[in-house]
XYZ file of C-alpha atoms in Angstrom:
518
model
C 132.452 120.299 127.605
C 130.678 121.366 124.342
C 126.655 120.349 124.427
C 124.819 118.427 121.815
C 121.083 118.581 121.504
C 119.270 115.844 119.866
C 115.657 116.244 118.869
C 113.795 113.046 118.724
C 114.406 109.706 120.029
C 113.052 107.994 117.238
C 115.857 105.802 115.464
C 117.862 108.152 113.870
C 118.019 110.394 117.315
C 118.856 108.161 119.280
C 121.435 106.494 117.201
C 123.072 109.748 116.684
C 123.384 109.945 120.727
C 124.783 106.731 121.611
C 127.178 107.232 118.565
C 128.349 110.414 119.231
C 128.675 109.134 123.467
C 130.714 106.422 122.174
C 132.905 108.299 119.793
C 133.624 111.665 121.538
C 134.625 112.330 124.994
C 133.710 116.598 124.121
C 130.471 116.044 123.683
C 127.258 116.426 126.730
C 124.688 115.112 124.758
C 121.120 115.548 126.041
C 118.085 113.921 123.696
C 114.389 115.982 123.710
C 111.546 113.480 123.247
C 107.921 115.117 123.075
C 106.345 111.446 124.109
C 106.618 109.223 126.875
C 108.132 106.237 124.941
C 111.513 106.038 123.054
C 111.111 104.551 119.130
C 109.141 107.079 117.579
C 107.341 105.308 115.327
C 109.175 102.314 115.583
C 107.753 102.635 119.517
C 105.922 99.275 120.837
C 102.834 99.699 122.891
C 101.796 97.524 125.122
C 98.076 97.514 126.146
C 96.979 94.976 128.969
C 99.904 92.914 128.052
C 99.372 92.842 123.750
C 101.646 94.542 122.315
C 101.009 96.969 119.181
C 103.965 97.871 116.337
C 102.992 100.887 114.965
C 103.050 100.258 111.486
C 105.734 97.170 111.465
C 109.017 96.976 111.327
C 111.081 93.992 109.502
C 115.155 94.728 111.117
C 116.771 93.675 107.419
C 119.746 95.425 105.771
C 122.394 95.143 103.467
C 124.611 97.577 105.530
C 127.017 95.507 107.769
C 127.631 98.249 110.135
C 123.613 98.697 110.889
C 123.603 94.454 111.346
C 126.594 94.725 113.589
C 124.685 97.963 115.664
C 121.515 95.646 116.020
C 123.425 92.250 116.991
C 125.321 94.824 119.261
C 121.942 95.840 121.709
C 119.747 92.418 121.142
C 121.756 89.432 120.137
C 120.850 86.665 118.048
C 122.905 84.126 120.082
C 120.260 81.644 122.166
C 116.963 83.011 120.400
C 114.747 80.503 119.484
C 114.281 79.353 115.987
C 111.325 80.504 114.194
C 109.810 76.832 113.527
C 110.994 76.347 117.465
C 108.263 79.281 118.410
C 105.550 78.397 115.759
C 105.879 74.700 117.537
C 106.638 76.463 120.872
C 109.375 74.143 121.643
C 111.811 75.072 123.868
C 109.629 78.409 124.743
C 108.284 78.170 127.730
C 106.871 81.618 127.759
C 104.777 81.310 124.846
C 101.625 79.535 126.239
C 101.102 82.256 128.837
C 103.205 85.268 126.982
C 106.148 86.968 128.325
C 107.446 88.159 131.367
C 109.221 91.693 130.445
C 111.307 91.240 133.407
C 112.627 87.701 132.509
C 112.567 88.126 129.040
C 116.315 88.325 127.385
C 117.524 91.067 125.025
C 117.158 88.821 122.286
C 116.522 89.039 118.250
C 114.311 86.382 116.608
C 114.290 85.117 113.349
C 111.021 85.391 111.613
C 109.725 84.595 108.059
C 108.556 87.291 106.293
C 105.060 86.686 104.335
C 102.974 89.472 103.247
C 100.540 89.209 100.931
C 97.717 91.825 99.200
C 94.256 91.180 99.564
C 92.039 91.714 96.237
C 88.451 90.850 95.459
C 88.114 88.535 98.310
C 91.836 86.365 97.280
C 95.131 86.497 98.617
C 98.322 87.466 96.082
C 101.616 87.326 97.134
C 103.973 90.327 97.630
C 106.068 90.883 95.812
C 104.182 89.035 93.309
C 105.186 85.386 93.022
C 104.385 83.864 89.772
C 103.014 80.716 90.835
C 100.019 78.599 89.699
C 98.044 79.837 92.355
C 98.242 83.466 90.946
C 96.817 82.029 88.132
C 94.160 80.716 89.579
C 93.104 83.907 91.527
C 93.350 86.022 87.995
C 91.948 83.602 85.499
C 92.865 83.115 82.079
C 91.584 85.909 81.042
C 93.114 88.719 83.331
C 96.401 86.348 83.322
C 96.614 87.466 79.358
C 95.718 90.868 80.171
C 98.352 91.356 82.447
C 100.654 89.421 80.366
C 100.046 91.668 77.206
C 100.452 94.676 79.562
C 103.807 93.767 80.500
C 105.232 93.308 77.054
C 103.777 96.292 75.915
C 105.682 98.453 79.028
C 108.967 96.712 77.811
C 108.081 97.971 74.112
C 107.315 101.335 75.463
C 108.408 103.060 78.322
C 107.271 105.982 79.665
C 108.638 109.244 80.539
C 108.791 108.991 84.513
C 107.048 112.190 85.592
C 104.779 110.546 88.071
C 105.018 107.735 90.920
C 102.138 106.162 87.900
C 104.560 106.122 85.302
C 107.127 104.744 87.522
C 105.343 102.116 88.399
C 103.407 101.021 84.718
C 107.276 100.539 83.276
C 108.441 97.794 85.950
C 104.767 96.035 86.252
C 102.272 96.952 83.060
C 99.222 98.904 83.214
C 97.124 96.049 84.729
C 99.053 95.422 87.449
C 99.925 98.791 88.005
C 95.959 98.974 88.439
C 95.185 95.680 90.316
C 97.907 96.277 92.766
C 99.361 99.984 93.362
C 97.116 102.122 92.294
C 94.081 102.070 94.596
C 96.423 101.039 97.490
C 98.586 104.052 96.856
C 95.568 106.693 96.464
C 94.593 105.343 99.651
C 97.916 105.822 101.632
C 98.675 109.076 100.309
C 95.266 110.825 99.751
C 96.891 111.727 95.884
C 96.268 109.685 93.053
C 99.894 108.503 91.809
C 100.032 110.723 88.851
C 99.839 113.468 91.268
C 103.062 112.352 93.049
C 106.658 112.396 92.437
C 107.982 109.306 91.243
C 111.053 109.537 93.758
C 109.196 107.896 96.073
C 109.064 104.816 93.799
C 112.665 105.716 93.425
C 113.212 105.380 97.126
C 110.905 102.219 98.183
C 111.381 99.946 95.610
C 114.542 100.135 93.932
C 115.400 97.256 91.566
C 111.949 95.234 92.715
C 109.618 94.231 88.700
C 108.577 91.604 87.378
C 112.087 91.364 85.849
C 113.779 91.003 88.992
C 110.997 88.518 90.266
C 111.655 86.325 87.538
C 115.631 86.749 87.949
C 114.571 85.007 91.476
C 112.609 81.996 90.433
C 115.343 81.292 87.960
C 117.820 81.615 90.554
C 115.924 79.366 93.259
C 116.193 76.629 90.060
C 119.980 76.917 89.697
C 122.141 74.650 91.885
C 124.286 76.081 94.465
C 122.356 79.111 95.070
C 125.106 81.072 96.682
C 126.577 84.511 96.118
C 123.191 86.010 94.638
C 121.857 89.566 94.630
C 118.954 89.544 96.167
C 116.488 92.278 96.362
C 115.547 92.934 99.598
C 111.637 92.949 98.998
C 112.221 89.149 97.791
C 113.656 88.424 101.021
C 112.210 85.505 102.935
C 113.443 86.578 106.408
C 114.059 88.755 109.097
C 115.183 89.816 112.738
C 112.855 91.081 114.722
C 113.146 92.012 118.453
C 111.253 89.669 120.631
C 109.353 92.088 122.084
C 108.440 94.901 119.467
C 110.598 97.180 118.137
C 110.272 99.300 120.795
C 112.131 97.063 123.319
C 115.743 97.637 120.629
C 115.262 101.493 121.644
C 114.415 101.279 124.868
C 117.707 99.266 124.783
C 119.808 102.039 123.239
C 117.931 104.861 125.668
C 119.362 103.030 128.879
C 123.019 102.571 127.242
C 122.674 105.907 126.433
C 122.294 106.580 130.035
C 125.088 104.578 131.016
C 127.695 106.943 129.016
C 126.124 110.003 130.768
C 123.910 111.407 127.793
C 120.448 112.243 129.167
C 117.226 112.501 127.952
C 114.023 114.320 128.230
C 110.616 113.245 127.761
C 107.244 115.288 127.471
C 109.709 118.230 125.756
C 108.508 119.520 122.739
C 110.752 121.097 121.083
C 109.032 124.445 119.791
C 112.104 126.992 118.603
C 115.604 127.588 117.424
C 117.247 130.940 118.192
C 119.808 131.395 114.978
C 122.497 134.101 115.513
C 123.432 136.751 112.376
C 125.785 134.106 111.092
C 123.645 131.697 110.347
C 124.393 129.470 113.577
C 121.866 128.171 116.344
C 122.945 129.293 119.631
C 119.603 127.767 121.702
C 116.556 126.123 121.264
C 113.761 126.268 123.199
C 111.221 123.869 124.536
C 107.831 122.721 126.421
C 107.970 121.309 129.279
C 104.815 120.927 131.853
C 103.119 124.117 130.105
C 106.153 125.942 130.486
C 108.517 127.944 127.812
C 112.310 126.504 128.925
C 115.353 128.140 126.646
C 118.517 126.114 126.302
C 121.601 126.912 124.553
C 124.005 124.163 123.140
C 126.994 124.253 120.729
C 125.958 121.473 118.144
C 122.139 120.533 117.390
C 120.895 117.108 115.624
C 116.917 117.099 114.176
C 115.034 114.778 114.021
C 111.396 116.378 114.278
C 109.824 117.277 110.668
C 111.242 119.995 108.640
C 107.956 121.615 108.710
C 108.546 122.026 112.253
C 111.779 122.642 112.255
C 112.278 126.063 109.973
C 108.713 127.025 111.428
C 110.237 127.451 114.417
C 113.165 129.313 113.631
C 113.882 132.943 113.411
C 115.464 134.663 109.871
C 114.644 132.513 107.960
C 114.263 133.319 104.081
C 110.584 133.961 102.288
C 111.070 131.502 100.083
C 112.851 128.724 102.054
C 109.851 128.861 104.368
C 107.664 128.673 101.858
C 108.957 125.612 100.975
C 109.031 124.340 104.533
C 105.752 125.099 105.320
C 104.580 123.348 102.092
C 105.837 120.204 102.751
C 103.079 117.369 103.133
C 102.581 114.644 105.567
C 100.897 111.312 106.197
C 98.938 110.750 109.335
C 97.384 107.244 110.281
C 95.591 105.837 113.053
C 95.872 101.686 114.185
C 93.143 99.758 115.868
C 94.239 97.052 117.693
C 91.751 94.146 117.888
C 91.800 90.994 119.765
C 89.239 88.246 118.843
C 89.066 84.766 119.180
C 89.538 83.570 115.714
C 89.549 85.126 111.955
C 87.477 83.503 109.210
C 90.774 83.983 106.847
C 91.817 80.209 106.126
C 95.438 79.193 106.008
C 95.569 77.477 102.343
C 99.618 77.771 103.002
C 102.045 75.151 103.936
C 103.471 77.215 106.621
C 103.065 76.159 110.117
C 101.379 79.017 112.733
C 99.867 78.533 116.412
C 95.831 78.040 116.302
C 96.813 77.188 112.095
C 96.089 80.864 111.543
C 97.153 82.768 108.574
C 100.943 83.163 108.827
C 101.184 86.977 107.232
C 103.126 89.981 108.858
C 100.655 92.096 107.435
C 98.475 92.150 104.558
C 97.767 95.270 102.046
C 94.367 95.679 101.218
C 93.143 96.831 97.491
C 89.566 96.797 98.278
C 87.425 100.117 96.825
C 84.890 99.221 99.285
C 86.904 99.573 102.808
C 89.244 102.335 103.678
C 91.371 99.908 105.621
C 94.806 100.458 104.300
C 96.484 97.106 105.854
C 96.397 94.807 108.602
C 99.107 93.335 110.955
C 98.430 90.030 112.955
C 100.940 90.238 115.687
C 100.822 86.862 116.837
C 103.171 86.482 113.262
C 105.511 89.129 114.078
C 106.550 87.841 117.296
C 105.064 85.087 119.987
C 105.835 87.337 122.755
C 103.188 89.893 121.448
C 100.052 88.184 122.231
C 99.160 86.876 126.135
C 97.191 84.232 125.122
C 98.973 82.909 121.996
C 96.983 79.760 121.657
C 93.436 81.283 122.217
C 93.529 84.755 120.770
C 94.172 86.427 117.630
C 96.216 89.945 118.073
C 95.482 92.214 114.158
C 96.147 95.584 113.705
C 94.222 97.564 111.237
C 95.960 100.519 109.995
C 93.901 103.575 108.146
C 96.009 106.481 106.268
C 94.370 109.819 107.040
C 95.448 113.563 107.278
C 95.242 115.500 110.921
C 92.030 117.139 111.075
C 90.029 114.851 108.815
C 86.964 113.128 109.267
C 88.934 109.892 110.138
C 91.680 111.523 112.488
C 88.601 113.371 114.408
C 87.100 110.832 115.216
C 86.562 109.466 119.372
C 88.270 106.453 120.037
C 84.770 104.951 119.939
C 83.540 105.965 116.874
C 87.096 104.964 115.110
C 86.737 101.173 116.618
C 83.047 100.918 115.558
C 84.139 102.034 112.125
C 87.074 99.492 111.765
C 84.858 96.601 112.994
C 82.095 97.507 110.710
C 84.549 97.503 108.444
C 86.364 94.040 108.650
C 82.663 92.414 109.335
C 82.184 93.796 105.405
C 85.501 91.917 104.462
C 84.358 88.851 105.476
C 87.421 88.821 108.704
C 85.206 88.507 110.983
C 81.272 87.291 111.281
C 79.827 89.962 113.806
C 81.050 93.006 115.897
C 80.264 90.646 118.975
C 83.041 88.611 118.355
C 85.839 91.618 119.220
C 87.053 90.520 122.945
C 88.673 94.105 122.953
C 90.136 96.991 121.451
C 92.390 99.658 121.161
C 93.106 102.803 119.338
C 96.644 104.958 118.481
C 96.958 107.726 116.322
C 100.804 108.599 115.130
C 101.213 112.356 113.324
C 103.661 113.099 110.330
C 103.877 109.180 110.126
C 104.607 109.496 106.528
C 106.286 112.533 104.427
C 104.452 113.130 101.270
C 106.349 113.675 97.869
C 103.910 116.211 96.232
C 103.341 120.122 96.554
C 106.471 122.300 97.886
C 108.428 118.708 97.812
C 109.471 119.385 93.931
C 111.814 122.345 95.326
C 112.886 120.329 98.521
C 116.198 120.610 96.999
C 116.653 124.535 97.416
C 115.696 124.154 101.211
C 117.773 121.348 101.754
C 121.081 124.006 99.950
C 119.617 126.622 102.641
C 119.604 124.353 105.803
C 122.953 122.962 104.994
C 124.293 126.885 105.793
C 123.522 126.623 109.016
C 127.029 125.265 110.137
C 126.049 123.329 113.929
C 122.580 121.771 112.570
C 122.232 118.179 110.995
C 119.219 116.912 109.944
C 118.401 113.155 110.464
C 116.362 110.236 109.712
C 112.757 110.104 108.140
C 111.155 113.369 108.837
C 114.276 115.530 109.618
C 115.090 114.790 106.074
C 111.371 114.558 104.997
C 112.665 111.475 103.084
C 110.605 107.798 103.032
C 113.843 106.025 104.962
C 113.537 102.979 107.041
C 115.261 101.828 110.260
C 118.332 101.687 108.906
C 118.797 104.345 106.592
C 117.688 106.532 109.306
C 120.445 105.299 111.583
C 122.685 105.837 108.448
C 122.151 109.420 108.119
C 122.580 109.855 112.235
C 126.328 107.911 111.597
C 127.033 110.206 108.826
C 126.313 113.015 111.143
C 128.669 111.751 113.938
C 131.300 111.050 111.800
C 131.256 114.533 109.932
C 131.213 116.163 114.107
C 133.985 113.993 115.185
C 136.094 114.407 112.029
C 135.576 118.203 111.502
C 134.099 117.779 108.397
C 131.854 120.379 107.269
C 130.653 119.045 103.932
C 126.845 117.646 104.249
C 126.577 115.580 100.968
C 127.390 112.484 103.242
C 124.277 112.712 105.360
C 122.065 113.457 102.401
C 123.591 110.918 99.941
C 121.913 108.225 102.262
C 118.819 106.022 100.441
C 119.562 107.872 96.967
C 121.598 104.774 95.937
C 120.405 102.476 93.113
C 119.843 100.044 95.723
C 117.489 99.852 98.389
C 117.467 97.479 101.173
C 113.403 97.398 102.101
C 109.608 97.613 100.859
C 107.069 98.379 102.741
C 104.458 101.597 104.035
């Protein structure tokens, strides 16, 4: 049998193995993980029974054959209602939380609020135009940003920056209110100094245009057959116990066909042959240097990474490579008994707590970047739904910084401190308990060697047995399912013979996009 080797079981790796299993009957396909848990980012951990997503992850697409993959692993069929869990009827295991071992492979059905946090008042997101906007602004800044918006739709700029991307669909004042301090602080550049792709890429078709197409349509009877842009959606599936639990799904399936995987490998080399084709790679394992050769190999670890580690490769091509920019970000998770944030909505929540996934914060006075409140995402996060309140701060930082270098100590002192400031909380001594992750190359950057991506991208597709996948093995902002996208692509090219690549790439560079978030 031929081999395949799959770096990364993140989303798109492991969707590319338990594609390629199912597909081919040629194929011995081993998967190298550096970590102990399967997801990648989109891993779950669970700490004393509370369970952290790192960074959130709403399952919502307008592909049928991603929908199809996910009803496929964790059904829909028997999950409870979200109004059955916020009432907890019919869910036994709420009260107490879950029992992994009794707990079925299940999707649930979740609303999706998120909202930004500004001068002390919650806005919608998307924005909503509703009277209580209008309230939180004030006549005043209402005008403001009113006479901002027309003037955007008299003149629209030249699109040169992720700024002038985002001033023609919202208006100067917006753009200032809501993306531009929020955006300096998740990517360390001010958005002039980044490529307005990335606006391209996260929030296709979402203005105040298409807001107002939505209230309009919400008015109209019937209400059926609609476009609907996905970051006006007001649901979700969501796996009932963290995202993690849908890939550690697909890594035992995987094991059922015979693929195998690896964890605590790094993968640290690729040996590339005169011809341009990888005949090994070669990885960690324990302290020790293990070579392996294989006939077809599918990356998901960061581009950075990946040409770094290979041999001939061309001056400028790893220039490029070794240009390319990252995100880093570290999460506190913090239980307390209560927060001091009221819930002015008319949606229903256990202890009447504010019902938000996760809230962005545009406050020049914090670093904190955005908070989750698990409890919202799913029930079966928290162990004592009823009597505790599960958040998740998140802070955007670079490896090596002043934020990343800090002990796990210092970084939980700092957060509290922080959400004390904010009014969350009333004093440090509230915090029951805490705990810290940190999560490298969370987020490719689009700024420095990323304006000449293209010419590495032309390079790497010569290498005929290597296909890049997913969010950092195409150093591309994708989501869940765009990342499992690319790895179908992939698997389809292998099986069919094809050698062109424009398939893989072509994924998430459609008008369209199916999902907004960090």
């Amino acid at each position: 049998m031929k081999k395949a080797f799959i770096i990364g079981a993140g989303p798109a790796g492991l969707t590319a193995a338990y594609e390629l299993l199912k597909q081919s009957k040629e194929y011995e396909v081993t998967v190298f993980e550096e970590s102990a848990h399967m997801g990648g980012i989109s891993k779950t951990v669970n700490y004393k029974g509370n369970r952290m997503d790192m960074g959130g992850h709403r399952f919502f697409s307008k592909v049928p054959e991603v929908n199809e993959w996910w009803e496929n692993m964790l059904p829909m069929q028997g999950a409870p209602s979200h109004d059955d869990i916020m009432l907890k009827r019919d869910v036994p295991e709420a009260k107490g939380g879950p029992d992994p071992e009794k707990t079925d492979r299940v999707m649930l059905s979740r609303n999706r609020v998120s909202r930004i946090y500004f001068e002390k008042k919650f806005y919608d997101y998307p924005i909503q135009l509703k009277p209580e906007l209008f309230r939180n602004m004030g006549f005043r800044q209402t005008m403001e940003v009113g006479f901002s918006y027309l003037a955007c739709l008299l003149h629209k700029r030249p699109e040169n920056s992720l700024e002038d991307f985002y001033i023609n669909r919202f208006g100067k004042k917006l753009y200032s209110m809501f993306f531009e301090r929020y955006t300096e602080n998740l990517w360390g550049r001010h958005p002039r100094d980044i490529d307005p792709s990335w606006g391209a890429q996260r929030v296709k078709g979402l203005s105040i245009l298409a807001i107002l197409k939505d209230i309009f349509w919400k008015m109209a009877p019937g209400k059926k057959d609609r476009h609907v842009e996905t970051s006006l959606i007001e649901s979700f599936k969501y796996p009932k116990l963290g995202p993690g639990q849908l890939w550690d799904v697909t890594a035992a399936e995987i094991e059922k066909l015979g693929g195998t995987i690896l964890k605590g490998c790094r993968v640290v080399g690729f040996e590339k042959n005169g011809d341009n084709h990888i005949v090994a790679l070669t990885y960690e394992k324990d302290g020790k240097r293990i070579r392996e050769e294989a006939d077809v190999f599918i990356s998901s670890m960061p581009i950075k990474d990946l040409v770094g580690g290979m041999n001939d490769v061309p001056e400028k091509e790893g220039k490029i490579a070794a240009g390319l920019p990252y995100r880093d970000y570290r999460t506190l998770g913090v239980l307390v008994h209560r927060l001091n944030l009221e819930n002015k909505t008319k949606l229903r929540t256990v202890g009447n707590i504010i019902p938000d996934n996760w809230i962005y914060v545009h406050d020049r006075n914090v670093q904190l970047g955005r908070f989750q409140i698990y409890n919202n995402w799913s029930p079966y996060m928290v162990v004592d739904l009823e009597n505790t309140v599960w958040i998740g701060l998140e802070y955007f930082c670079n490896e090596g910084d002043a934020l990343w270098n800090m002990s796990d100590g210092e970084f939980a002192s700092f957060a509290i401190d922080e959400i004390v400031r904010m009014g969350m909380i009333d004093s440090p001594d509230e915090v029951i308990d805490t705990h810290s992750e940190s999560v490298k190359k969370a987020y490719p950057a689009y700024f420095d060697t990323y304006e000449q991506i293209d010419e590495l991208i032309a390079w790497l597709n010569t290498i005929d047995n290597l296909y890049c996948v997913g969010r950092n093995g195409q150093h591309r902002y994708n989501n869940i399912d765009h990342s499992m996208c690319t790895s179908f692509e992939v698997v389809r090219n292998i099986v069919s013979g094809r050698t062109d690549r424009s398939n893989i790439w072509n994924v998430n560079t459609e008008k369209e996009y199916h999902e907004t978030k960090a």
